[in-house]
């Protein structure tokens, strides 16, 4: 990764309390931190995780099965290294 780059990869099903989360991600973005989300499970709240990724100027990946998580994370790290 480039020196000084800060990026969060947030893996979740999105089924947790949401109050203030998108606003916190936006604050991180203003501080130079980008946020990518990974919606893990077929029942993940993709809409909420997409909102987080948009606020964090990152990407949202949908991973319906955990066995695909490794591939998605490796691809995300490759993208960050560019």
Short mmCIF file of N, CA, C and O in Angstrom, two decimals:
data_model
loop_
_atom_site.label_atom_id
_atom_site.label_comp_id
_atom_site.label_asym_id
_atom_site.label_seq_id
_atom_site.Cartn_x
_atom_site.Cartn_y
_atom_site.Cartn_z
N UNK A 1 0.83 -1.18 0.00
CA UNK A 1 0.00 0.00 0.00
C UNK A 1 0.87 1.24 0.00
O UNK A 1 1.97 1.23 0.53
N UNK A 2 0.34 2.28 -0.58
CA UNK A 2 1.08 3.53 -0.59
C UNK A 2 1.24 4.06 0.83
O UNK A 2 0.38 3.90 1.68
N UNK A 3 2.34 4.66 1.06
CA UNK A 3 2.64 5.21 2.38
C UNK A 3 1.58 6.24 2.79
O UNK A 3 1.21 7.11 2.02
N UNK A 4 1.09 6.10 4.01
CA UNK A 4 0.15 7.06 4.53
C UNK A 4 -1.30 6.81 4.16
O UNK A 4 -2.17 7.52 4.62
N UNK A 5 -1.57 5.83 3.36
CA UNK A 5 -2.96 5.55 2.97
C UNK A 5 -3.66 4.79 4.09
O UNK A 5 -3.13 3.84 4.64
N UNK A 6 -4.87 5.23 4.42
CA UNK A 6 -5.64 4.58 5.47
C UNK A 6 -6.96 4.11 4.88
O UNK A 6 -7.70 4.89 4.29
N UNK A 7 -7.24 2.83 5.09
CA UNK A 7 -8.44 2.24 4.51
C UNK A 7 -8.98 1.18 5.46
O UNK A 7 -8.21 0.39 6.02
N UNK A 8 -10.28 1.17 5.65
CA UNK A 8 -10.95 0.19 6.49
C UNK A 8 -11.74 -0.75 5.59
O UNK A 8 -12.45 -0.29 4.70
N UNK A 9 -11.61 -2.05 5.84
CA UNK A 9 -12.46 -3.04 5.17
C UNK A 9 -13.38 -3.58 6.26
O UNK A 9 -12.94 -4.28 7.17
N UNK A 10 -14.65 -3.24 6.16
CA UNK A 10 -15.65 -3.56 7.18
C UNK A 10 -16.46 -4.76 6.70
O UNK A 10 -17.20 -4.66 5.72
N UNK A 11 -16.33 -5.89 7.38
CA UNK A 11 -17.04 -7.12 7.01
C UNK A 11 -18.18 -7.32 7.99
O UNK A 11 -17.95 -7.38 9.21
N UNK A 12 -19.41 -7.42 7.47
CA UNK A 12 -20.57 -7.53 8.34
C UNK A 12 -21.77 -8.04 7.57
O UNK A 12 -21.80 -8.00 6.34
N UNK A 13 -22.77 -8.49 8.32
CA UNK A 13 -24.05 -8.79 7.69
C UNK A 13 -24.95 -7.55 7.74
O UNK A 13 -26.05 -7.56 7.20
N UNK A 14 -24.49 -6.50 8.38
CA UNK A 14 -25.25 -5.26 8.44
C UNK A 14 -26.45 -5.32 9.36
O UNK A 14 -27.28 -4.42 9.37
N UNK A 15 -26.56 -6.36 10.14
CA UNK A 15 -27.73 -6.57 11.00
C UNK A 15 -27.42 -6.13 12.44
O UNK A 15 -27.60 -6.89 13.38
N UNK A 16 -26.96 -4.92 12.59
CA UNK A 16 -26.62 -4.41 13.92
C UNK A 16 -27.17 -2.99 14.05
O UNK A 16 -27.64 -2.41 13.07
N UNK A 17 -27.11 -2.41 15.23
CA UNK A 17 -27.58 -1.02 15.37
C UNK A 17 -26.87 -0.10 14.40
O UNK A 17 -25.66 -0.20 14.20
N UNK A 18 -27.63 0.78 13.77
CA UNK A 18 -27.09 1.61 12.69
C UNK A 18 -26.98 3.09 13.03
O UNK A 18 -26.40 3.85 12.29
N UNK A 19 -27.57 3.48 14.13
CA UNK A 19 -27.65 4.90 14.45
C UNK A 19 -26.27 5.55 14.45
O UNK A 19 -25.38 5.16 15.20
N UNK A 20 -26.10 6.52 13.59
CA UNK A 20 -24.88 7.31 13.54
C UNK A 20 -23.71 6.68 12.79
O UNK A 20 -22.67 7.31 12.65
N UNK A 21 -23.87 5.46 12.31
CA UNK A 21 -22.75 4.76 11.67
C UNK A 21 -22.32 5.47 10.38
O UNK A 21 -21.13 5.72 10.17
N UNK A 22 -23.27 5.80 9.52
CA UNK A 22 -22.92 6.44 8.25
C UNK A 22 -22.28 7.80 8.51
O UNK A 22 -21.31 8.17 7.84
N UNK A 23 -22.77 8.52 9.50
CA UNK A 23 -22.16 9.82 9.85
C UNK A 23 -20.72 9.63 10.34
O UNK A 23 -19.84 10.43 10.01
N UNK A 24 -20.46 8.58 11.11
CA UNK A 24 -19.10 8.32 11.57
C UNK A 24 -18.18 7.97 10.41
O UNK A 24 -17.02 8.39 10.37
N UNK A 25 -18.70 7.21 9.46
CA UNK A 25 -17.90 6.87 8.27
C UNK A 25 -17.58 8.14 7.48
O UNK A 25 -16.45 8.32 7.01
N UNK A 26 -18.55 9.04 7.37
CA UNK A 26 -18.31 10.30 6.67
C UNK A 26 -17.23 11.12 7.38
O UNK A 26 -16.39 11.76 6.73
N UNK A 27 -17.22 11.09 8.70
CA UNK A 27 -16.17 11.79 9.46
C UNK A 27 -14.80 11.18 9.17
O UNK A 27 -13.82 11.89 9.02
N UNK A 28 -14.76 9.85 9.12
CA UNK A 28 -13.49 9.18 8.77
C UNK A 28 -13.01 9.64 7.40
O UNK A 28 -11.82 9.91 7.20
N UNK A 29 -13.93 9.71 6.45
CA UNK A 29 -13.57 10.13 5.10
C UNK A 29 -12.97 11.53 5.10
O UNK A 29 -11.99 11.80 4.41
N UNK A 30 -13.54 12.42 5.88
CA UNK A 30 -13.02 13.78 5.97
C UNK A 30 -11.61 13.80 6.55
O UNK A 30 -10.84 14.72 6.30
N UNK A 31 -11.28 12.76 7.32
CA UNK A 31 -9.94 12.64 7.91
C UNK A 31 -8.99 11.88 6.99
O UNK A 31 -7.86 11.58 7.36
N UNK A 32 -9.47 11.53 5.79
CA UNK A 32 -8.61 10.86 4.82
C UNK A 32 -8.66 9.34 4.87
O UNK A 32 -7.85 8.68 4.23
N UNK A 33 -9.61 8.78 5.60
CA UNK A 33 -9.75 7.33 5.70
C UNK A 33 -10.88 6.88 4.79
O UNK A 33 -11.99 7.42 4.87
N UNK A 34 -10.61 5.93 3.91
CA UNK A 34 -11.67 5.39 3.06
C UNK A 34 -12.20 4.10 3.70
O UNK A 34 -11.50 3.45 4.47
N UNK A 35 -13.45 3.77 3.38
CA UNK A 35 -14.10 2.61 3.97
C UNK A 35 -14.77 1.79 2.88
O UNK A 35 -15.61 2.29 2.13
N UNK A 36 -14.38 0.53 2.80
CA UNK A 36 -15.03 -0.45 1.92
C UNK A 36 -15.80 -1.41 2.81
O UNK A 36 -15.34 -1.75 3.90
N UNK A 37 -16.95 -1.83 2.35
CA UNK A 37 -17.75 -2.79 3.11
C UNK A 37 -17.87 -4.10 2.36
O UNK A 37 -17.85 -4.13 1.13
N UNK A 38 -18.01 -5.17 3.13
CA UNK A 38 -18.25 -6.49 2.57
C UNK A 38 -19.52 -7.02 3.23
O UNK A 38 -19.55 -7.23 4.44
N UNK A 39 -20.55 -7.19 2.43
CA UNK A 39 -21.83 -7.72 2.91
C UNK A 39 -21.71 -9.24 2.93
O UNK A 39 -21.71 -9.89 1.89
N UNK A 40 -21.59 -9.79 4.13
CA UNK A 40 -21.35 -11.23 4.28
C UNK A 40 -22.62 -11.94 4.67
O UNK A 40 -23.14 -11.73 5.76
N UNK A 41 -23.16 -12.73 3.80
CA UNK A 41 -24.31 -13.62 3.96
C UNK A 41 -25.40 -13.19 2.98
O UNK A 41 -25.50 -12.03 2.58
N UNK A 42 -26.21 -14.15 2.62
CA UNK A 42 -27.31 -13.90 1.70
C UNK A 42 -28.34 -12.96 2.31
O UNK A 42 -29.10 -12.32 1.60
N UNK A 43 -28.35 -12.82 3.63
CA UNK A 43 -29.32 -11.98 4.32
C UNK A 43 -28.74 -10.64 4.75
O UNK A 43 -29.36 -9.92 5.53
N UNK A 44 -27.58 -10.31 4.26
CA UNK A 44 -26.92 -9.06 4.64
C UNK A 44 -27.74 -7.86 4.19
O UNK A 44 -28.41 -7.90 3.14
N UNK A 45 -27.66 -6.80 4.94
CA UNK A 45 -28.34 -5.55 4.58
C UNK A 45 -27.46 -4.79 3.59
O UNK A 45 -26.67 -3.92 3.97
N UNK A 46 -27.58 -5.14 2.33
CA UNK A 46 -26.74 -4.55 1.29
C UNK A 46 -26.98 -3.06 1.12
O UNK A 46 -26.04 -2.31 0.81
N UNK A 47 -28.20 -2.63 1.32
CA UNK A 47 -28.50 -1.20 1.18
C UNK A 47 -27.71 -0.39 2.22
O UNK A 47 -27.05 0.60 1.88
N UNK A 48 -27.78 -0.81 3.46
CA UNK A 48 -27.06 -0.11 4.53
C UNK A 48 -25.54 -0.14 4.29
O UNK A 48 -24.86 0.87 4.41
N UNK A 49 -25.02 -1.30 3.94
CA UNK A 49 -23.58 -1.42 3.71
C UNK A 49 -23.14 -0.62 2.48
O UNK A 49 -22.03 -0.10 2.44
N UNK A 50 -24.02 -0.48 1.50
CA UNK A 50 -23.73 0.38 0.34
C UNK A 50 -23.67 1.84 0.76
O UNK A 50 -22.82 2.59 0.27
N UNK A 51 -24.57 2.24 1.66
CA UNK A 51 -24.54 3.62 2.18
C UNK A 51 -23.23 3.89 2.91
O UNK A 51 -22.64 4.96 2.76
N UNK A 52 -22.79 2.93 3.70
CA UNK A 52 -21.52 3.09 4.41
C UNK A 52 -20.37 3.25 3.43
O UNK A 52 -19.52 4.14 3.59
N UNK A 53 -20.33 2.39 2.43
CA UNK A 53 -19.24 2.45 1.45
C UNK A 53 -19.25 3.77 0.69
O UNK A 53 -18.20 4.36 0.45
N UNK A 54 -20.44 4.24 0.32
CA UNK A 54 -20.54 5.51 -0.40
C UNK A 54 -20.05 6.66 0.49
O UNK A 54 -19.30 7.53 0.02
N UNK A 55 -20.43 6.65 1.75
CA UNK A 55 -19.99 7.70 2.68
C UNK A 55 -18.48 7.66 2.88
O UNK A 55 -17.85 8.69 3.13
N UNK A 56 -17.90 6.46 2.76
CA UNK A 56 -16.47 6.29 2.96
C UNK A 56 -15.66 6.32 1.68
O UNK A 56 -14.46 6.03 1.70
N UNK A 57 -16.32 6.67 0.57
CA UNK A 57 -15.64 6.71 -0.73
C UNK A 57 -14.94 5.39 -1.04
O UNK A 57 -13.84 5.36 -1.59
N UNK A 58 -15.60 4.29 -0.67
CA UNK A 58 -15.05 2.96 -0.91
C UNK A 58 -15.97 2.14 -1.79
O UNK A 58 -16.83 2.69 -2.49
N UNK A 59 -15.82 0.87 -1.73
CA UNK A 59 -16.62 -0.06 -2.52
C UNK A 59 -17.43 -0.95 -1.59
O UNK A 59 -17.08 -1.13 -0.44
N UNK A 60 -18.49 -1.52 -2.13
CA UNK A 60 -19.27 -2.50 -1.38
C UNK A 60 -19.23 -3.80 -2.16
O UNK A 60 -19.48 -3.82 -3.37
N UNK A 61 -18.86 -4.88 -1.48
CA UNK A 61 -18.83 -6.20 -2.09
C UNK A 61 -19.89 -7.06 -1.43
O UNK A 61 -20.09 -6.98 -0.22
N UNK A 62 -20.54 -7.88 -2.23
CA UNK A 62 -21.53 -8.82 -1.70
C UNK A 62 -20.94 -10.22 -1.73
O UNK A 62 -20.52 -10.70 -2.78
N UNK A 63 -20.88 -10.87 -0.58
CA UNK A 63 -20.34 -12.22 -0.45
C UNK A 63 -21.40 -13.07 0.24
O UNK A 63 -21.51 -13.07 1.46
N UNK A 64 -22.21 -13.79 -0.54
CA UNK A 64 -23.29 -14.57 0.06
C UNK A 64 -22.80 -15.76 0.88
O UNK A 64 -23.49 -16.23 1.78
N UNK A 65 -21.59 -16.24 0.59
CA UNK A 65 -21.04 -17.39 1.31
C UNK A 65 -19.62 -17.08 1.78
O UNK A 65 -18.80 -16.56 1.04
N UNK A 66 -19.34 -17.44 3.01
CA UNK A 66 -18.04 -17.13 3.61
C UNK A 66 -16.88 -17.71 2.82
O UNK A 66 -15.79 -17.14 2.82
N UNK A 67 -17.08 -18.81 2.13
CA UNK A 67 -15.98 -19.41 1.38
C UNK A 67 -15.45 -18.51 0.27
O UNK A 67 -14.34 -18.70 -0.22
N UNK A 68 -16.21 -17.49 -0.12
CA UNK A 68 -15.78 -16.55 -1.15
C UNK A 68 -15.10 -15.30 -0.56
O UNK A 68 -14.63 -14.46 -1.30
N UNK A 69 -15.07 -15.21 0.75
CA UNK A 69 -14.54 -14.02 1.39
C UNK A 69 -13.07 -13.79 1.08
O UNK A 69 -12.65 -12.67 0.78
N UNK A 70 -12.28 -14.82 1.11
CA UNK A 70 -10.84 -14.69 0.85
C UNK A 70 -10.58 -14.04 -0.50
O UNK A 70 -9.77 -13.12 -0.61
N UNK A 71 -11.25 -14.50 -1.53
CA UNK A 71 -11.06 -13.96 -2.88
C UNK A 71 -11.40 -12.46 -2.92
O UNK A 71 -10.64 -11.65 -3.46
N UNK A 72 -12.50 -12.09 -2.31
CA UNK A 72 -12.92 -10.69 -2.31
C UNK A 72 -11.91 -9.83 -1.55
O UNK A 72 -11.53 -8.75 -2.02
N UNK A 73 -11.45 -10.29 -0.41
CA UNK A 73 -10.48 -9.51 0.37
C UNK A 73 -9.15 -9.37 -0.38
O UNK A 73 -8.55 -8.28 -0.39
N UNK A 74 -8.70 -10.43 -1.01
CA UNK A 74 -7.45 -10.35 -1.79
C UNK A 74 -7.59 -9.37 -2.94
O UNK A 74 -6.68 -8.58 -3.22
N UNK A 75 -8.73 -9.39 -3.64
CA UNK A 75 -8.95 -8.45 -4.74
C UNK A 75 -9.00 -7.02 -4.22
O UNK A 75 -8.46 -6.11 -4.87
N UNK A 76 -9.61 -6.81 -3.07
CA UNK A 76 -9.67 -5.47 -2.51
C UNK A 76 -8.26 -4.98 -2.15
O UNK A 76 -7.92 -3.83 -2.43
N UNK A 77 -7.45 -5.84 -1.58
CA UNK A 77 -6.08 -5.45 -1.25
C UNK A 77 -5.26 -5.15 -2.50
O UNK A 77 -4.46 -4.21 -2.52
N UNK A 78 -5.48 -5.91 -3.56
CA UNK A 78 -4.80 -5.62 -4.84
C UNK A 78 -5.20 -4.24 -5.35
O UNK A 78 -4.35 -3.49 -5.84
N UNK A 79 -6.48 -3.93 -5.27
CA UNK A 79 -6.95 -2.61 -5.72
C UNK A 79 -6.33 -1.49 -4.90
O UNK A 79 -6.00 -0.43 -5.44
N UNK A 80 -6.16 -1.71 -3.63
CA UNK A 80 -5.56 -0.69 -2.78
C UNK A 80 -4.08 -0.47 -3.09
O UNK A 80 -3.56 0.63 -2.90
N UNK A 81 -3.42 -1.52 -3.56
CA UNK A 81 -2.00 -1.43 -3.83
C UNK A 81 -1.71 -0.64 -5.10
O UNK A 81 -0.56 -0.24 -5.34
N UNK A 82 -2.71 -0.38 -5.89
CA UNK A 82 -2.51 0.35 -7.16
C UNK A 82 -2.30 1.82 -6.93
O UNK A 82 -2.69 2.44 -6.05
#
